[in-house]
Short mmCIF file of C-alpha atoms in Angstrom, two decimals:
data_model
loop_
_atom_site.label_atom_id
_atom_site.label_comp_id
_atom_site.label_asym_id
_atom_site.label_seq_id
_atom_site.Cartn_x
_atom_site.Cartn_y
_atom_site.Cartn_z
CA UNK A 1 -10.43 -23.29 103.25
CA UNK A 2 -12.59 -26.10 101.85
CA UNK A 3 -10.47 -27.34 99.02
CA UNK A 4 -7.74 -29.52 99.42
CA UNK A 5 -4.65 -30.14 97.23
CA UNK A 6 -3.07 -33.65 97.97
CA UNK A 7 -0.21 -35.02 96.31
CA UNK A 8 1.07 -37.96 97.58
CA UNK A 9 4.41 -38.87 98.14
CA UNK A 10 4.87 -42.12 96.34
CA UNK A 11 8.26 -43.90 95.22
CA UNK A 12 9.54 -44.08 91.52
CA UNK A 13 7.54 -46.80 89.26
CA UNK A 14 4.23 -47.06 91.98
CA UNK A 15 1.83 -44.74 90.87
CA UNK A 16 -0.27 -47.66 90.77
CA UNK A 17 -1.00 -46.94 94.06
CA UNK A 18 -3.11 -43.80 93.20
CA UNK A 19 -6.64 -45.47 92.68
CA UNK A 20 -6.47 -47.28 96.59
CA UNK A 21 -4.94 -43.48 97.90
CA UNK A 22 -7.87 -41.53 95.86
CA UNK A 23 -10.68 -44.26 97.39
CA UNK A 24 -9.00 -42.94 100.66
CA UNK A 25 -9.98 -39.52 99.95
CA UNK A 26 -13.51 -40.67 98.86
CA UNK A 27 -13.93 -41.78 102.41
CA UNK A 28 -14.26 -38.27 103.22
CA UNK A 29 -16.01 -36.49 100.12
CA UNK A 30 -17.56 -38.11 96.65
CA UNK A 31 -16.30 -35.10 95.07
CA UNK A 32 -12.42 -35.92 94.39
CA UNK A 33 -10.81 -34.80 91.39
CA UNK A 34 -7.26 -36.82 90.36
CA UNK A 35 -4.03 -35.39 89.03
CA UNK A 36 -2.17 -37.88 88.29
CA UNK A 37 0.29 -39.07 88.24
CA UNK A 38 0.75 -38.48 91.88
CA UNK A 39 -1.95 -36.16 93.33
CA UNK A 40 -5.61 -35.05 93.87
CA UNK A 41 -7.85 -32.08 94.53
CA UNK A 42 -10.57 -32.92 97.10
CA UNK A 43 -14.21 -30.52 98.17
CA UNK A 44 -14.60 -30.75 101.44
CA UNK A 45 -17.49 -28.16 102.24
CA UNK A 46 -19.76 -31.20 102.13
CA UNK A 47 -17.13 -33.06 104.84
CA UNK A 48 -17.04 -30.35 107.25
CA UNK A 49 -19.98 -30.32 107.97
CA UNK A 50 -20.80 -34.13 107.97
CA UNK A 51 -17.56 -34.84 110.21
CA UNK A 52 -17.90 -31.35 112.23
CA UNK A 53 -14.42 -31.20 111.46
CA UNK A 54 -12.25 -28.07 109.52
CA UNK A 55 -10.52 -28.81 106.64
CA UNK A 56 -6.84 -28.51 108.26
CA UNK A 57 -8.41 -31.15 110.94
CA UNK A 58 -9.77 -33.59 108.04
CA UNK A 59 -6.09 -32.92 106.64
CA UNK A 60 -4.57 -34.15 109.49
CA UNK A 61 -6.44 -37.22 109.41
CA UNK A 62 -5.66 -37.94 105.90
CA UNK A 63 -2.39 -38.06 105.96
CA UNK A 64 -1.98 -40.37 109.53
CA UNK A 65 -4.25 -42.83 107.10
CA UNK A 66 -2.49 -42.42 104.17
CA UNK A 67 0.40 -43.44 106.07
CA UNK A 68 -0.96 -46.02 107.98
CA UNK A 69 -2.77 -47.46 105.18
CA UNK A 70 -0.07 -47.20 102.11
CA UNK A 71 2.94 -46.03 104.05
CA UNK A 72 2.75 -43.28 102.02
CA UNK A 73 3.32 -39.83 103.01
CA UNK A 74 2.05 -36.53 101.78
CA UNK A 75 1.99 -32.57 100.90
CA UNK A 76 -1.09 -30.76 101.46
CA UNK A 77 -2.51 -27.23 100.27
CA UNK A 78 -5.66 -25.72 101.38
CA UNK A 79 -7.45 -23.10 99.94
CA UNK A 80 -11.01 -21.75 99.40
CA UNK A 81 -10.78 -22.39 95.97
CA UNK A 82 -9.09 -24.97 93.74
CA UNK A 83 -6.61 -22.60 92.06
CA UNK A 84 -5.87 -21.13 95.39
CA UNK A 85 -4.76 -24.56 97.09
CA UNK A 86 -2.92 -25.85 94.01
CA UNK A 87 -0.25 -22.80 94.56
CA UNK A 88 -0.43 -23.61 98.43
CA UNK A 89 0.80 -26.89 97.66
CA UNK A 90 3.88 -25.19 96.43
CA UNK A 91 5.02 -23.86 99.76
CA UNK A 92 3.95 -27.29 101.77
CA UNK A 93 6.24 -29.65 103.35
CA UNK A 94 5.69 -33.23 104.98
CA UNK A 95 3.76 -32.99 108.00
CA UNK A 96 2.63 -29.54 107.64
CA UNK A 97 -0.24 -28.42 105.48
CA UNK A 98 -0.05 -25.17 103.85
CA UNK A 99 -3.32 -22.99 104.24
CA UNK A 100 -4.39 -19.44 102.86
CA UNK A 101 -7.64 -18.68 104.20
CA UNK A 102 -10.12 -17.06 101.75
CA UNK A 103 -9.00 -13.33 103.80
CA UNK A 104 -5.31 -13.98 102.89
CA UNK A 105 -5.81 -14.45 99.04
CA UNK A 106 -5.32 -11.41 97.27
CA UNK A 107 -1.76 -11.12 99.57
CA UNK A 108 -0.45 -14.34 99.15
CA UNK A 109 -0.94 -14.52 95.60
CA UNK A 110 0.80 -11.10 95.04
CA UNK A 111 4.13 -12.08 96.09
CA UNK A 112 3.96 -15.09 93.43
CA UNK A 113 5.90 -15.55 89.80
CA UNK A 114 3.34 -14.91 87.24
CA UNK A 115 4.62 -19.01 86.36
CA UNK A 116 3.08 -20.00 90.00
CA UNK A 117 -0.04 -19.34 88.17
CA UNK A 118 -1.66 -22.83 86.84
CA UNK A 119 -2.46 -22.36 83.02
CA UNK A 120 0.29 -19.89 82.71
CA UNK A 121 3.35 -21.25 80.46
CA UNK A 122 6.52 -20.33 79.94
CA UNK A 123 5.52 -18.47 76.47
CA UNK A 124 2.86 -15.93 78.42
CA UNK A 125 5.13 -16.09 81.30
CA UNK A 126 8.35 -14.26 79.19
CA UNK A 127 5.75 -11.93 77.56
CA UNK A 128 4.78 -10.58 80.47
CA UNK A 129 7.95 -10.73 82.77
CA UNK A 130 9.19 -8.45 79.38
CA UNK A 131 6.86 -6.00 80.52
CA UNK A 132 7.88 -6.04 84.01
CA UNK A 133 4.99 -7.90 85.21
CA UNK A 134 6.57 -10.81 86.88
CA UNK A 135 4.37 -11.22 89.85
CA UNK A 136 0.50 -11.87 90.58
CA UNK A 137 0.52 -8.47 91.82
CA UNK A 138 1.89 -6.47 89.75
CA UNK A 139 -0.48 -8.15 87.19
CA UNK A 140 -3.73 -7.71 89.59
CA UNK A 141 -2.64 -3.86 89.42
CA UNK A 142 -2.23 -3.72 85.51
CA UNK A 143 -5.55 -2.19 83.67
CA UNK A 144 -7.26 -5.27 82.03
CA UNK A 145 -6.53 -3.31 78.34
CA UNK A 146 -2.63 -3.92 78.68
CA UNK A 147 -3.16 -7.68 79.61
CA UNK A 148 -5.28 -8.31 76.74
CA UNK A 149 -2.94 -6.36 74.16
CA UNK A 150 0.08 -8.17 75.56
CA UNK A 151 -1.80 -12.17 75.64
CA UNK A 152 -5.09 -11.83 73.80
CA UNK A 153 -9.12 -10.75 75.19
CA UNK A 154 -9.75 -13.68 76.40
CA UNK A 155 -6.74 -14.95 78.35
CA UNK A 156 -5.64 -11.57 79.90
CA UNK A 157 -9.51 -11.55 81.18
CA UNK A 158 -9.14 -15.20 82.84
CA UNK A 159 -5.39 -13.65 83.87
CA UNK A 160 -6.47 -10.20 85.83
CA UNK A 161 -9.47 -12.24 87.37
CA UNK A 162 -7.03 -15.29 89.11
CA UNK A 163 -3.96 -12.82 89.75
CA UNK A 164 -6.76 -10.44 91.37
CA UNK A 165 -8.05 -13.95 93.49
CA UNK A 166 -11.17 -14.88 91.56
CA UNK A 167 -11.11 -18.50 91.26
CA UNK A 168 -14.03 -19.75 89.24
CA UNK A 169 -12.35 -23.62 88.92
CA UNK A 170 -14.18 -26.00 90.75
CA UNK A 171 -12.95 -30.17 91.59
CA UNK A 172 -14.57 -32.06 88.90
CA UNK A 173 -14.88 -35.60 89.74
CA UNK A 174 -13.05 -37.94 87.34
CA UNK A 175 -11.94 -41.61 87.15
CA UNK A 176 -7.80 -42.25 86.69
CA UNK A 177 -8.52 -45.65 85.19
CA UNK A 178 -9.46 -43.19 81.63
CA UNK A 179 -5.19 -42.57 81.67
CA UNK A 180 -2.12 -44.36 81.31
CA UNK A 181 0.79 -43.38 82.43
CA UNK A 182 5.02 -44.69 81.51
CA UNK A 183 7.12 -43.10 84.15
CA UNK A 184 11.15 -43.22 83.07
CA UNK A 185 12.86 -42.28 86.61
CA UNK A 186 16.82 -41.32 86.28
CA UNK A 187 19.61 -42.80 88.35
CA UNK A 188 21.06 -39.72 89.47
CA UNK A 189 19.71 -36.43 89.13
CA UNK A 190 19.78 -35.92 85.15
CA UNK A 191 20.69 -32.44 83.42
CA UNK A 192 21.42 -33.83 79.75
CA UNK A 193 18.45 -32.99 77.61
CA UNK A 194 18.97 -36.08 75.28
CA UNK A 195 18.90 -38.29 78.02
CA UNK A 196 15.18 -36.25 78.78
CA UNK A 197 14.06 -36.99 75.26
CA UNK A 198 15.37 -40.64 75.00
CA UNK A 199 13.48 -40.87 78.14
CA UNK A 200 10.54 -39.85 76.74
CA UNK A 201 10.65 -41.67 73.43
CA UNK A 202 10.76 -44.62 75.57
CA UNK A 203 7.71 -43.47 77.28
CA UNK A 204 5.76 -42.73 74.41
CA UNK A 205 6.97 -46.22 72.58
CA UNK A 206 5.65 -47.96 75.87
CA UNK A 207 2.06 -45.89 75.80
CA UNK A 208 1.88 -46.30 72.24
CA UNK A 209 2.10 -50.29 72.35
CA UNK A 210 -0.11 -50.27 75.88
CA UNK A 211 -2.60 -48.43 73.83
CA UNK A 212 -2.98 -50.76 70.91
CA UNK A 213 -3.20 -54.13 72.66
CA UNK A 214 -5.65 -52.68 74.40
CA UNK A 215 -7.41 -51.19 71.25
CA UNK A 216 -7.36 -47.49 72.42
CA UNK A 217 -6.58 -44.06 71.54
CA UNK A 218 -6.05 -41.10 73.29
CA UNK A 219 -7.13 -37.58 72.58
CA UNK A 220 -4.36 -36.00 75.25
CA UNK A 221 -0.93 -36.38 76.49
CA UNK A 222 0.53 -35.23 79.85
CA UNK A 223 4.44 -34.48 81.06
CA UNK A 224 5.27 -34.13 84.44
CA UNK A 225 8.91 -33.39 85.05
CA UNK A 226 10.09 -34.46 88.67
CA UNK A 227 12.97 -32.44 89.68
CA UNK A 228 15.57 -32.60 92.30
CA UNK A 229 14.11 -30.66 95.33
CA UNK A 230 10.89 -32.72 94.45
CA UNK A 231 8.88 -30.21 92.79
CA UNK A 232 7.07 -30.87 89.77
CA UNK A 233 6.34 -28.74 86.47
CA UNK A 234 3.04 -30.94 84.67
CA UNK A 235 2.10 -29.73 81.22
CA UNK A 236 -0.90 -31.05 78.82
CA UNK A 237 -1.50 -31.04 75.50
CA UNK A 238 -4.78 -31.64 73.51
CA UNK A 239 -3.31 -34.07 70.40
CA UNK A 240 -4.80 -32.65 66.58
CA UNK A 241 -6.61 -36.62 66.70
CA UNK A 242 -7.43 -39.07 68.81
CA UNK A 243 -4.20 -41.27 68.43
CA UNK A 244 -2.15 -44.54 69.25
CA UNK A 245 1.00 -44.67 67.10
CA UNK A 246 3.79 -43.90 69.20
CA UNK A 247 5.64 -41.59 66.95
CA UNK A 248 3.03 -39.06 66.93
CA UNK A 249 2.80 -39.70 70.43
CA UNK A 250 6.78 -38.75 70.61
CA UNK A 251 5.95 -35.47 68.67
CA UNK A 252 3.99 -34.53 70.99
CA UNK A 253 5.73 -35.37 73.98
CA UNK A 254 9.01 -33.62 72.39
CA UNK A 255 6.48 -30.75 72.02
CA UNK A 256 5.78 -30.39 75.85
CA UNK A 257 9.41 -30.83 76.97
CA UNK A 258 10.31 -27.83 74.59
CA UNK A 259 7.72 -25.81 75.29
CA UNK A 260 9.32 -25.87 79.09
CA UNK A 261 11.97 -24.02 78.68
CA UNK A 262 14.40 -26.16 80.83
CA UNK A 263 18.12 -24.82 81.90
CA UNK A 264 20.38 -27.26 83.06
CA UNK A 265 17.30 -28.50 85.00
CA UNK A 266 18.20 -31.43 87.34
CA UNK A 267 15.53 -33.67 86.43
CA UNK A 268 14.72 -36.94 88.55
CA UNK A 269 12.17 -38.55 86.58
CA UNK A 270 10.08 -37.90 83.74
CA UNK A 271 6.19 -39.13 83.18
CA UNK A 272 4.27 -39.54 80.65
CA UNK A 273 0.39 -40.03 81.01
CA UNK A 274 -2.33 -40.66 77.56
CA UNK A 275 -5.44 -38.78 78.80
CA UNK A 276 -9.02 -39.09 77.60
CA UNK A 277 -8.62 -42.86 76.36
CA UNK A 278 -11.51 -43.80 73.54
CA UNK A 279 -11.85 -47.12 71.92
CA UNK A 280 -9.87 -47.35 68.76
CA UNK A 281 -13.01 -48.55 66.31
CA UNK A 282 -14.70 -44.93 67.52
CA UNK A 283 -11.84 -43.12 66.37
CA UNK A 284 -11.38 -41.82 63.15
CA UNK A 285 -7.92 -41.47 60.95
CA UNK A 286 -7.22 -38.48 58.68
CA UNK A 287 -5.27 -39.95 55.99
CA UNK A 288 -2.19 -38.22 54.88
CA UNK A 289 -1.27 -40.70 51.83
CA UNK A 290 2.41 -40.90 53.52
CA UNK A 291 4.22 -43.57 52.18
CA UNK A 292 6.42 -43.30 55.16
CA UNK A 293 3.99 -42.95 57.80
CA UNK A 294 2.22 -45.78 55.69
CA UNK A 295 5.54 -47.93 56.23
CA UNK A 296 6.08 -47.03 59.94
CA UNK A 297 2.37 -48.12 60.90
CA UNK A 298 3.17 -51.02 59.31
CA UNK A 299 6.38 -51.93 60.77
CA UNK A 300 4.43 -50.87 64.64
CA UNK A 301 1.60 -53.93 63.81
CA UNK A 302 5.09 -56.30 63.04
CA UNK A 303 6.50 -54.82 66.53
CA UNK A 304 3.47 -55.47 68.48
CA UNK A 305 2.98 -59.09 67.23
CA UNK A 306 6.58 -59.50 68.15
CA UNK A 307 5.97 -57.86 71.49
CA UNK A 308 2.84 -60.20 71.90
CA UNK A 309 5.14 -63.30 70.92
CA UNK A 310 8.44 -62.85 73.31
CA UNK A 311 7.39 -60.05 75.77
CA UNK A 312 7.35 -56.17 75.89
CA UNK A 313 11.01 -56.15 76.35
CA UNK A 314 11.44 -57.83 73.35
CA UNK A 315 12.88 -54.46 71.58
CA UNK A 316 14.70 -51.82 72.23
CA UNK A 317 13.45 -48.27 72.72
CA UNK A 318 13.63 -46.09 69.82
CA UNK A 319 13.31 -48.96 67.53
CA UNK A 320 10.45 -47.63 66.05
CA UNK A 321 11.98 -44.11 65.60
CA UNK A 322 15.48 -45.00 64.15
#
């Protein structure tokens, strides 16, 4: 168990506190990979040896600092692999870090929904559940041919390798300051999917304008839905161009809500993150001679001067859509 899965318990509207909490975690190892908006994967083979200390030991410390430190709390999974302690984190609780040791793999995964899986969506998820392979085991025991009839070569490969407990991921250092993130958290537990989607066209109005005064694009967009019993479903998507104008922005974030699948979800907040950000004068714009996307660009420059003049608040959300 050398890889930890961290995700930090922080209150609505303060994920700016990630970048102090992920310099915590550096303390301990270099090698520190973040998912924001709200957690990190950490390699501590490097650690334990260093510290003389096992992983559930450096886990124990991290948390008593993150609390100390922040006042934060947090969930922990451990795992010989990275894949292995992102599903662990699943069955953690405050104060308690879940562990499967590298001998306890192949059985804890088999009792899991094929959607435990990370990379698995809800589209490959139904395909397969069809078939009556709606657990990591039952998929370990298919024959690799069926997989790859039922979701293509390549992904039933990847698939039968990770259900079987071959985890070839690895923590890839990265820097959060490359991301932005709008988070719109709900009142009261929220079930009406148009309240979702306003939410999010807020979200992506607010990234879109954050991205242009600071002259960036983004090539990526991620949705993490918060829910009631404070689990999290995070999706991302890869955008056809490296982008700033908030409706395409929208499309895409309507994209990842749908492609969810929610029923009567009781949603607490929803956030919104622009990955892989680029400076706007590198990126180039495929020209669709619009008039209409020609006239809404337009009327976003008029937005953001007015924005600039009177403050971000200075029109409603949706404006730009309606």
């Amino acid at each position: 168990m050398t890889i930890l899965c961290v995700r930090f318990q922080l209150p609505p509207m303060y994920e700016a506190a990630l970048p102090g909490l992920l310099g915590l975690l550096e303390e301990f190892t270099p090698v520190v990979q973040a998912l924001p908006p709200d957690g990190a994967l950490a390699d501590l083979r490097g650690a334990e040896r260093y510290f003389g200390r096992t992983a559930l030991e450096l886990a124990s410390v991290i948390r008593v600092r993150a609390l100390a430190l922040h006042g934060v709390d947090c969930v922990i999974g451990a795992g010989p692999g990275p894949m292995t302690a992102r599903m662990a984190l699943r069955e953690a609780r405050p104060g308690r870090t879940r562990a499967v040791a590298e001998d306890e793999v192949r059985e804890f995964l088999a009792g899991q929904p094929v959607v435990a899986l990370p990379g698995v969506g809800a589209k490959t998820a139904r395909t397969l559940c069809e078939y009556g392979l709606d657990t990591l085991g039952r998929v370990a025991a298919a024959p690799l041919s069926t997989l790859q009839r039922l979701v293509g070569a390549r992904t039933g490969r990847e698939l039968h390798e990770k259900a079987g407990g071959v985890d070839r991921g690895r923590v890839v250092p990265n820097a959060v300051s490359r991301s932005l993130a709008a988070e719109r958290p709900f009142t009261r537990d929220e079930l009406d999917p148009g309240r979702h989607r306003r939410a999010l066209l807020s979200a992506a109005e607010e990234l879109g304008a954050r991205l242009r005064a600071l002259d960036k694009v983004c090539r990526g967009l991620t949705l993490t839905v918060r829910y009631a019993d404070r689990s999290a479903t995070t999706r991302t998507r890869t955008l056809p161009e490296p982008t700033a104008h908030s409706p395409a922005l929208t499309r895409a974030a309507y994209g990842l809500y749908e492609a969810l699948g929610l029923q009567r979800a009781r949603v607490r907040a929803v956030v919104l993150r622009a990955e892989g950000l680029d400076p706007a004068e590198q990126a180039a714009h495929q020209l669709t001679f619009d008039p209409v996307d020609e006239k809404v660009r337009r009327i976003e420059e008029v937005a953001d001067r007015v924005r600039a003049k009177f403050g971000p608040h200075a029109l409603m959300p949706g404006t730009l859509a309606a």
